[in-house]
Amino acid sequence: MHRTKLSAVIIIISIFFITEPSSASSWVNFPTSWDIGQAFAISITSTADYSQPMVTWMNRTIALNVEQGGAGKISYGLLGSDVRSIKPGNYKILFEFIQNGKKYRASGNIKLRARQYPKENLSVNPKMVNPPKKELKRIQNESAAIKSALKTMTVPRKWTTPPQPPLSVITLTSTYGKSRVYNGQPRAGHNGADIRAVTGTNVRAPFAGTVLLAGFHYYAGGSVYIDSGNGVITAFFHLSKILVKKGDTVTKGQVVAKSGATGRVTGPHLHYSLILGGQFVDPIPLLSTSITKMLKNGEPQQVN
Ligand SMILES: [Zn+2]
């Protein structure tokens, strides 16, 4: 560039910053395409403070936090889509926040791609495929309690990445997303990962949080659900022993239960689910990554 032109550009830029000292620049970050069933990271970041950051995805509005980082201030979120209910296609994501008394909205589309998850045939106790009539009420009540627990939306963020692996050795016996045929009858796909564990193995909380639900359920057996803020919930099934109760605060890595073989199982193992804004996603990839790395899959888009 010619020297005089360059000076002119510098002068114009300087004037802009001198005359607009309170202007803020903000961005949202999200991946424009992603696989169904896999977790992804989103963020809002700004050079100036803002409040009430929120993201709406799959009909759920998730409250975020404002923290130090990024361009100055940053809000982190983890989202995903449930392989059992979400079809490939374009889905809208909406970001909102308030800055200098003004409400900002930024929306975009995320193209969700199909992913081939394997199928598996399992043999279980017949009453776990077609439950006896006397158990139907119990199953209904448990399903209502779980549905309501999964609507929990709290701040602040208590989750930090990578999570604490729930067991000290992670050997998968069944992966997330498998469509399942029990005793020849098709049922909903696998909403988590099964990890090898002899009965009585310590199960650790992946994130700090609050126990949402703890008890023995018909299908899932001994179950613990932990809320870690911003719609991030983890759950363990088929436990032999539960060491926490609803409302307890847990720290990251705290032993919350002992693994077992209760509920609809073919043998002892730990079932681990990760639920993001109500969507059950594959919990395993997150064990070996961080929010910072995940955000690199996104494309920043300027809001102001
Ligand atoms: Zn499982």
Short mmCIF file of N, CA, C and O and ligand atoms in Angstrom, two decimals, residues 120 122 173-176 180 182 190-195 237-238 264-265 269-273, ligand 1:
data_model
loop_
_atom_site.label_atom_id
_atom_site.label_comp_id
_atom_site.label_asym_id
_atom_site.label_seq_id
_atom_site.Cartn_x
_atom_site.Cartn_y
_atom_site.Cartn_z
N GLU A 120 -27.23 -53.08 17.81
CA GLU A 120 -26.83 -54.25 18.59
C GLU A 120 -28.03 -55.03 19.10
O GLU A 120 -29.09 -54.47 19.35
N LEU A 122 -29.47 -57.53 22.02
CA LEU A 122 -29.19 -57.85 23.42
C LEU A 122 -30.24 -58.82 23.95
O LEU A 122 -31.40 -58.76 23.56
N THR A 173 -17.83 -50.88 26.62
CA THR A 173 -18.44 -52.17 26.25
C THR A 173 -19.59 -51.92 25.29
O THR A 173 -20.00 -52.82 24.57
N SER A 174 -20.14 -50.72 25.28
CA SER A 174 -21.15 -50.36 24.29
C SER A 174 -21.12 -48.84 24.13
O SER A 174 -21.05 -48.11 25.10
N THR A 175 -21.14 -48.41 22.86
CA THR A 175 -21.00 -46.98 22.59
C THR A 175 -22.35 -46.30 22.50
O THR A 175 -23.39 -46.95 22.39
N TYR A 176 -22.31 -44.98 22.49
CA TYR A 176 -23.50 -44.13 22.38
C TYR A 176 -24.15 -44.29 20.99
O TYR A 176 -23.44 -44.47 19.99
N ARG A 180 -30.98 -50.37 19.43
CA ARG A 180 -30.96 -51.60 20.22
C ARG A 180 -32.18 -52.48 20.00
O ARG A 180 -33.30 -52.00 19.96
N TYR A 182 -33.88 -55.54 21.83
CA TYR A 182 -33.87 -56.35 23.05
C TYR A 182 -34.74 -57.59 22.83
O TYR A 182 -35.93 -57.47 22.54
N HIS A 190 -29.25 -46.24 22.27
CA HIS A 190 -28.47 -46.11 23.49
C HIS A 190 -28.17 -44.64 23.77
O HIS A 190 -27.53 -43.98 22.96
N ASN A 191 -28.59 -44.15 24.93
CA ASN A 191 -28.46 -42.71 25.23
C ASN A 191 -27.23 -42.39 26.07
O ASN A 191 -27.20 -41.39 26.77
N GLY A 192 -26.22 -43.26 26.00
CA GLY A 192 -24.98 -42.99 26.74
C GLY A 192 -23.93 -44.00 26.34
O GLY A 192 -24.07 -44.67 25.33
N ALA A 193 -22.89 -44.10 27.16
CA ALA A 193 -21.82 -45.06 26.89
C ALA A 193 -21.75 -46.04 28.05
O ALA A 193 -21.94 -45.64 29.21
N ASP A 194 -21.51 -47.30 27.74
CA ASP A 194 -21.33 -48.31 28.79
C ASP A 194 -19.84 -48.54 28.99
O ASP A 194 -19.11 -48.79 28.02
N ILE A 195 -19.42 -48.47 30.24
CA ILE A 195 -18.01 -48.61 30.57
C ILE A 195 -17.84 -49.85 31.45
O ILE A 195 -18.63 -50.07 32.38
N PHE A 237 -26.20 -44.93 35.45
CA PHE A 237 -27.25 -45.93 35.65
C PHE A 237 -26.66 -47.28 36.07
O PHE A 237 -25.47 -47.51 35.93
N HIS A 238 -27.55 -48.15 36.52
CA HIS A 238 -27.25 -49.55 36.90
C HIS A 238 -26.34 -49.64 38.13
O HIS A 238 -25.61 -50.61 38.30
N ARG A 264 -32.21 -52.74 33.52
CA ARG A 264 -32.17 -53.53 32.28
C ARG A 264 -30.74 -53.68 31.80
O ARG A 264 -30.23 -52.84 31.07
N VAL A 265 -30.09 -54.76 32.20
CA VAL A 265 -28.67 -54.97 31.87
C VAL A 265 -28.43 -56.42 31.45
O VAL A 265 -29.24 -57.30 31.74
N HIS A 269 -21.81 -53.16 34.61
CA HIS A 269 -21.10 -52.11 33.88
C HIS A 269 -21.60 -50.77 34.40
O HIS A 269 -22.58 -50.72 35.14
N LEU A 270 -20.94 -49.70 33.99
CA LEU A 270 -21.43 -48.36 34.33
C LEU A 270 -21.99 -47.72 33.07
O LEU A 270 -21.30 -47.63 32.05
N HIS A 271 -23.23 -47.26 33.15
CA HIS A 271 -23.79 -46.47 32.05
C HIS A 271 -23.59 -45.00 32.39
O HIS A 271 -23.97 -44.54 33.47
N TYR A 272 -22.98 -44.25 31.46
CA TYR A 272 -22.70 -42.84 31.66
C TYR A 272 -23.38 -42.02 30.56
O TYR A 272 -23.16 -42.26 29.37
N SER A 273 -24.23 -41.09 30.96
CA SER A 273 -24.92 -40.20 30.01
C SER A 273 -24.49 -38.76 30.24
O SER A 273 -24.30 -38.33 31.39
ZN ZN B 1 -25.97 -48.09 28.71
#
